[in-house]
């Protein structure tokens, strides 16, 4: 099956790492590294996004704007609320005012450590879209889920619940991150990622129509490295990667972003 022309997205989730000064140095070095390698942004190469901690976003925004960088950025989370007495939360409007393009919603660490429910994540997806942000909705199963329910069942259920109140033609990204692979060094196989991605796309078609399903980029996340990214990107329904630990190494992350150079090797 030929791959549909969707701009690949390589996204680096820094999690709770790098302060604002380190973020500036990282983004500068990432830009230089990609320029030196003649990286092409867009369909011929990839879109490159970073997701720094909230305290870094203003610094990254200033750097990207001042130097006219092609790298884009987003928040690691957002509030379901627009404003009000919600101490410690960050609204989608605030992220949009910082020129964020994306926001991660429902990362497995948020689901586990903060007990975020599918229903709450649905409200966050709606809040992101309302603010003009592109939600990167994370779905995925634990090893126990996989053994009990089989592949796709839990990610599909999470996708259905999070999009239950969404209609129209939303611009969104779905990231399949098998929890059993994150940080383990043992990624899913490209075939496993494709099987889930294809099922997620079929579910998107059912919920929002073929046009949205065809346009939505589906990422794989979980122990992604420069040595395995090409295998994932050869799959018809895998359109990029949500990179964790490897996104903190400039050389490695730049190599992942340049996956086109590895395809066929």
Short mmCIF file of C-alpha atoms in Angstrom, two decimals:
data_model
loop_
_atom_site.label_atom_id
_atom_site.label_comp_id
_atom_site.label_asym_id
_atom_site.label_seq_id
_atom_site.Cartn_x
_atom_site.Cartn_y
_atom_site.Cartn_z
CA UNK A 1 0.00 0.00 0.00
CA UNK A 2 1.41 3.41 -0.98
CA UNK A 3 1.78 5.91 1.82
CA UNK A 4 -0.59 8.89 1.70
CA UNK A 5 1.20 12.26 1.47
CA UNK A 6 1.06 13.62 5.02
CA UNK A 7 3.88 15.85 6.31
CA UNK A 8 5.84 13.71 8.78
CA UNK A 9 6.03 15.08 12.32
CA UNK A 10 8.98 14.36 14.61
CA UNK A 11 8.11 15.67 18.07
CA UNK A 12 10.43 15.80 21.06
CA UNK A 13 8.84 15.69 24.52
CA UNK A 14 11.42 17.05 26.97
CA UNK A 15 9.24 16.19 30.00
CA UNK A 16 10.72 17.66 33.22
CA UNK A 17 14.13 18.42 31.77
CA UNK A 18 16.04 21.54 30.67
CA UNK A 19 15.56 25.02 32.11
CA UNK A 20 15.02 28.06 29.90
CA UNK A 21 18.72 28.70 29.32
CA UNK A 22 19.33 25.07 28.43
CA UNK A 23 16.31 25.20 26.14
CA UNK A 24 17.74 28.14 24.20
CA UNK A 25 21.07 26.36 23.75
CA UNK A 26 19.33 23.14 22.70
CA UNK A 27 17.08 24.73 20.08
CA UNK A 28 19.98 26.75 18.65
CA UNK A 29 22.14 23.64 18.36
CA UNK A 30 19.26 21.62 16.91
CA UNK A 31 18.69 24.26 14.25
CA UNK A 32 22.40 24.42 13.39
CA UNK A 33 22.64 20.64 13.22
CA UNK A 34 19.66 20.36 10.88
CA UNK A 35 20.90 23.21 8.70
CA UNK A 36 24.37 21.66 8.43
CA UNK A 37 22.72 18.41 7.35
CA UNK A 38 20.55 20.29 4.81
CA UNK A 39 17.37 19.07 6.42
CA UNK A 40 14.22 19.72 4.42
CA UNK A 41 11.14 20.78 6.35
CA UNK A 42 7.82 19.60 5.00
CA UNK A 43 6.78 16.64 2.92
CA UNK A 44 10.27 15.95 1.55
CA UNK A 45 11.68 15.77 5.07
CA UNK A 46 9.75 16.34 8.27
CA UNK A 47 8.23 18.94 10.55
CA UNK A 48 10.27 19.20 13.74
CA UNK A 49 8.60 20.15 17.02
CA UNK A 50 9.82 20.42 20.60
CA UNK A 51 7.73 20.36 23.76
CA UNK A 52 9.62 22.14 26.55
CA UNK A 53 8.46 22.71 30.14
CA UNK A 54 6.14 25.70 30.54
CA UNK A 55 8.90 27.91 31.98
CA UNK A 56 10.93 27.53 28.77
CA UNK A 57 8.24 28.45 26.27
CA UNK A 58 8.72 32.23 26.25
CA UNK A 59 12.47 31.83 25.70
CA UNK A 60 11.93 29.35 22.88
CA UNK A 61 9.29 31.62 21.34
CA UNK A 62 11.70 34.59 21.34
CA UNK A 63 14.49 32.55 19.77
CA UNK A 64 12.29 31.02 17.07
CA UNK A 65 10.79 34.42 16.18
CA UNK A 66 14.07 36.38 16.27
CA UNK A 67 16.05 33.88 14.19
CA UNK A 68 13.09 32.86 11.99
CA UNK A 69 13.61 29.19 12.76
CA UNK A 70 11.52 26.50 11.08
CA UNK A 71 11.33 24.48 14.31
CA UNK A 72 7.90 24.67 15.97
CA UNK A 73 6.95 24.06 19.58
CA UNK A 74 4.11 23.29 21.94
CA UNK A 75 3.03 22.74 25.52
CA UNK A 76 3.21 19.47 27.42
CA UNK A 77 -0.31 19.87 28.80
CA UNK A 78 -3.11 22.43 29.16
CA UNK A 79 -6.07 23.15 31.39
CA UNK A 80 -9.58 22.23 30.37
CA UNK A 81 -10.54 25.70 31.65
CA UNK A 82 -10.11 29.00 29.82
CA UNK A 83 -9.53 31.05 32.98
CA UNK A 84 -10.50 31.30 36.63
CA UNK A 85 -9.49 30.03 40.06
CA UNK A 86 -7.39 27.07 38.94
CA UNK A 87 -4.05 27.57 40.61
CA UNK A 88 -1.11 26.09 38.74
CA UNK A 89 -2.97 25.41 35.49
CA UNK A 90 -2.17 26.83 32.05
CA UNK A 91 -4.92 27.66 29.58
CA UNK A 92 -4.88 27.05 25.87
CA UNK A 93 -5.18 30.80 25.32
CA UNK A 94 -1.93 31.34 27.21
CA UNK A 95 -0.14 28.75 25.07
CA UNK A 96 -1.53 30.25 21.87
CA UNK A 97 -0.33 33.71 22.96
CA UNK A 98 3.18 32.22 23.12
CA UNK A 99 2.84 31.06 19.49
CA UNK A 100 2.57 27.39 20.41
CA UNK A 101 1.43 25.24 17.51
CA UNK A 102 0.75 22.03 19.44
CA UNK A 103 -0.11 20.75 22.89
CA UNK A 104 0.29 17.20 24.20
CA UNK A 105 -2.85 15.78 25.80
CA UNK A 106 -3.16 12.52 27.70
CA UNK A 107 0.46 11.42 27.84
CA UNK A 108 0.68 8.14 29.74
CA UNK A 109 2.48 9.89 32.60
CA UNK A 110 -0.40 12.33 32.96
CA UNK A 111 -2.91 9.50 32.87
CA UNK A 112 -0.98 7.52 35.49
CA UNK A 113 0.57 10.10 37.81
CA UNK A 114 -2.31 12.59 37.68
CA UNK A 115 -5.16 10.12 37.16
CA UNK A 116 -6.48 11.99 34.14
CA UNK A 117 -9.59 10.29 32.81
CA UNK A 118 -10.62 9.90 29.19
CA UNK A 119 -13.54 12.25 29.84
CA UNK A 120 -11.24 14.95 31.21
CA UNK A 121 -8.91 14.51 28.27
CA UNK A 122 -11.87 14.98 25.95
CA UNK A 123 -12.49 18.35 27.58
CA UNK A 124 -8.81 19.21 27.13
CA UNK A 125 -8.99 18.30 23.43
CA UNK A 126 -11.97 20.63 23.09
CA UNK A 127 -10.12 23.39 24.97
CA UNK A 128 -7.08 23.04 22.71
CA UNK A 129 -9.13 23.23 19.53
CA UNK A 130 -11.07 26.22 20.89
CA UNK A 131 -7.75 28.04 21.42
CA UNK A 132 -6.46 27.25 17.95
CA UNK A 133 -3.94 24.67 19.10
CA UNK A 134 -3.38 21.29 17.49
CA UNK A 135 -3.86 18.61 20.17
CA UNK A 136 -1.41 15.70 20.15
CA UNK A 137 -3.68 13.13 21.76
CA UNK A 138 -1.78 10.24 23.30
CA UNK A 139 -3.30 6.77 23.54
CA UNK A 140 -1.71 3.49 24.53
CA UNK A 141 -1.87 0.32 26.58
CA UNK A 142 0.12 -1.25 29.39
CA UNK A 143 1.60 -4.74 29.14
CA UNK A 144 -1.30 -5.99 31.25
CA UNK A 145 -3.81 -4.30 28.94
CA UNK A 146 -2.15 -5.90 25.94
CA UNK A 147 -2.29 -9.35 27.48
CA UNK A 148 -5.88 -8.98 28.67
CA UNK A 149 -7.49 -7.14 25.76
CA UNK A 150 -5.14 -7.67 22.83
CA UNK A 151 -3.69 -5.01 20.52
CA UNK A 152 -5.67 -1.87 19.66
CA UNK A 153 -8.55 -2.37 22.12
CA UNK A 154 -7.40 0.08 24.80
CA UNK A 155 -5.99 2.74 22.43
CA UNK A 156 -9.20 2.68 20.39
CA UNK A 157 -11.37 2.97 23.52
CA UNK A 158 -9.27 5.93 24.71
CA UNK A 159 -9.58 7.60 21.31
CA UNK A 160 -13.35 7.14 21.22
CA UNK A 161 -13.78 8.57 24.72
CA UNK A 162 -11.52 11.59 24.12
CA UNK A 163 -13.24 12.50 20.84
CA UNK A 164 -16.80 11.81 21.98
CA UNK A 165 -17.70 15.50 22.09
CA UNK A 166 -15.71 16.55 19.01
CA UNK A 167 -17.33 17.20 15.64
CA UNK A 168 -16.52 18.89 12.36
CA UNK A 169 -13.06 18.66 10.81
CA UNK A 170 -10.59 19.19 13.66
CA UNK A 171 -6.87 19.51 13.03
CA UNK A 172 -5.36 16.96 15.39
CA UNK A 173 -2.54 14.47 15.83
CA UNK A 174 -2.85 11.07 17.49
CA UNK A 175 0.19 9.51 19.17
CA UNK A 176 0.19 5.79 19.86
CA UNK A 177 2.52 5.20 22.79
CA UNK A 178 2.50 1.65 24.15
CA UNK A 179 3.24 2.18 27.84
CA UNK A 180 5.17 -1.08 27.95
CA UNK A 181 7.68 0.33 25.45
CA UNK A 182 8.24 3.80 26.91
CA UNK A 183 11.71 4.12 28.41
CA UNK A 184 12.22 0.37 28.24
CA UNK A 185 14.64 0.40 25.34
CA UNK A 186 12.38 -2.20 23.74
CA UNK A 187 10.23 -0.54 21.11
CA UNK A 188 7.19 -2.08 19.50
CA UNK A 189 7.89 -3.61 16.11
CA UNK A 190 7.00 -1.54 13.06
CA UNK A 191 4.31 -4.12 12.29
CA UNK A 192 2.79 -3.73 15.77
CA UNK A 193 2.78 0.04 15.42
CA UNK A 194 1.19 -0.18 11.97
CA UNK A 195 -1.55 -2.54 13.14
CA UNK A 196 -2.61 -0.14 15.90
CA UNK A 197 -2.18 2.97 13.72
CA UNK A 198 -4.36 1.47 10.98
CA UNK A 199 -7.08 0.63 13.50
CA UNK A 200 -6.91 4.13 14.99
CA UNK A 201 -7.28 5.64 11.51
CA UNK A 202 -10.30 3.46 10.80
CA UNK A 203 -11.80 4.64 14.10
CA UNK A 204 -11.16 8.27 13.15
CA UNK A 205 -12.98 7.67 9.87
CA UNK A 206 -15.94 6.25 11.77
CA UNK A 207 -16.03 9.15 14.25
CA UNK A 208 -15.12 12.15 12.09
CA UNK A 209 -15.22 10.99 8.49
CA UNK A 210 -12.74 9.85 5.87
CA UNK A 211 -11.35 13.31 5.16
CA UNK A 212 -10.31 13.92 8.77
CA UNK A 213 -8.98 10.38 9.11
CA UNK A 214 -6.90 10.77 5.98
CA UNK A 215 -5.46 14.13 7.08
CA UNK A 216 -4.72 13.19 10.69
CA UNK A 217 -1.12 12.27 11.41
CA UNK A 218 -0.62 9.24 13.63
CA UNK A 219 2.68 9.08 15.51
CA UNK A 220 4.43 6.22 17.24
CA UNK A 221 6.09 6.82 20.62
CA UNK A 222 8.08 4.41 22.76
CA UNK A 223 11.88 3.91 22.72
CA UNK A 224 12.23 5.63 19.34
CA UNK A 225 15.84 5.92 18.14
CA UNK A 226 17.67 6.87 14.97
CA UNK A 227 18.35 3.17 14.43
CA UNK A 228 14.67 2.16 14.36
CA UNK A 229 12.80 5.24 13.09
CA UNK A 230 13.04 4.25 9.41
CA UNK A 231 11.23 0.97 10.05
CA UNK A 232 8.30 2.81 11.61
CA UNK A 233 8.21 5.46 8.91
CA UNK A 234 7.95 2.85 6.15
CA UNK A 235 4.53 1.87 7.51
CA UNK A 236 1.54 3.32 5.60
CA UNK A 237 -0.26 4.63 8.69
CA UNK A 238 2.68 5.85 10.79
CA UNK A 239 3.34 9.52 10.07
CA UNK A 240 5.96 10.43 12.63
CA UNK A 241 7.21 9.90 16.15
CA UNK A 242 6.72 11.28 19.64
CA UNK A 243 10.24 11.01 21.02
CA UNK A 244 11.03 10.98 24.74
CA UNK A 245 14.54 10.37 26.08
CA UNK A 246 16.23 10.52 22.69
CA UNK A 247 14.86 14.05 22.16
CA UNK A 248 17.28 15.33 24.82
CA UNK A 249 20.29 14.39 22.69
CA UNK A 250 20.59 16.96 19.90
CA UNK A 251 22.56 14.75 17.54
CA UNK A 252 20.28 11.76 18.04
CA UNK A 253 17.08 13.79 17.75
CA UNK A 254 18.31 15.52 14.59
CA UNK A 255 19.12 12.10 13.13
CA UNK A 256 15.59 10.89 13.94
CA UNK A 257 14.14 14.00 12.28
CA UNK A 258 16.17 13.15 9.18
CA UNK A 259 14.67 9.68 8.94
CA UNK A 260 14.34 10.10 5.18
CA UNK A 261 18.12 9.61 4.97
CA UNK A 262 17.80 6.24 6.72
CA UNK A 263 14.92 4.80 4.67
CA UNK A 264 16.21 2.03 2.50
CA UNK A 265 19.34 1.47 4.59
#
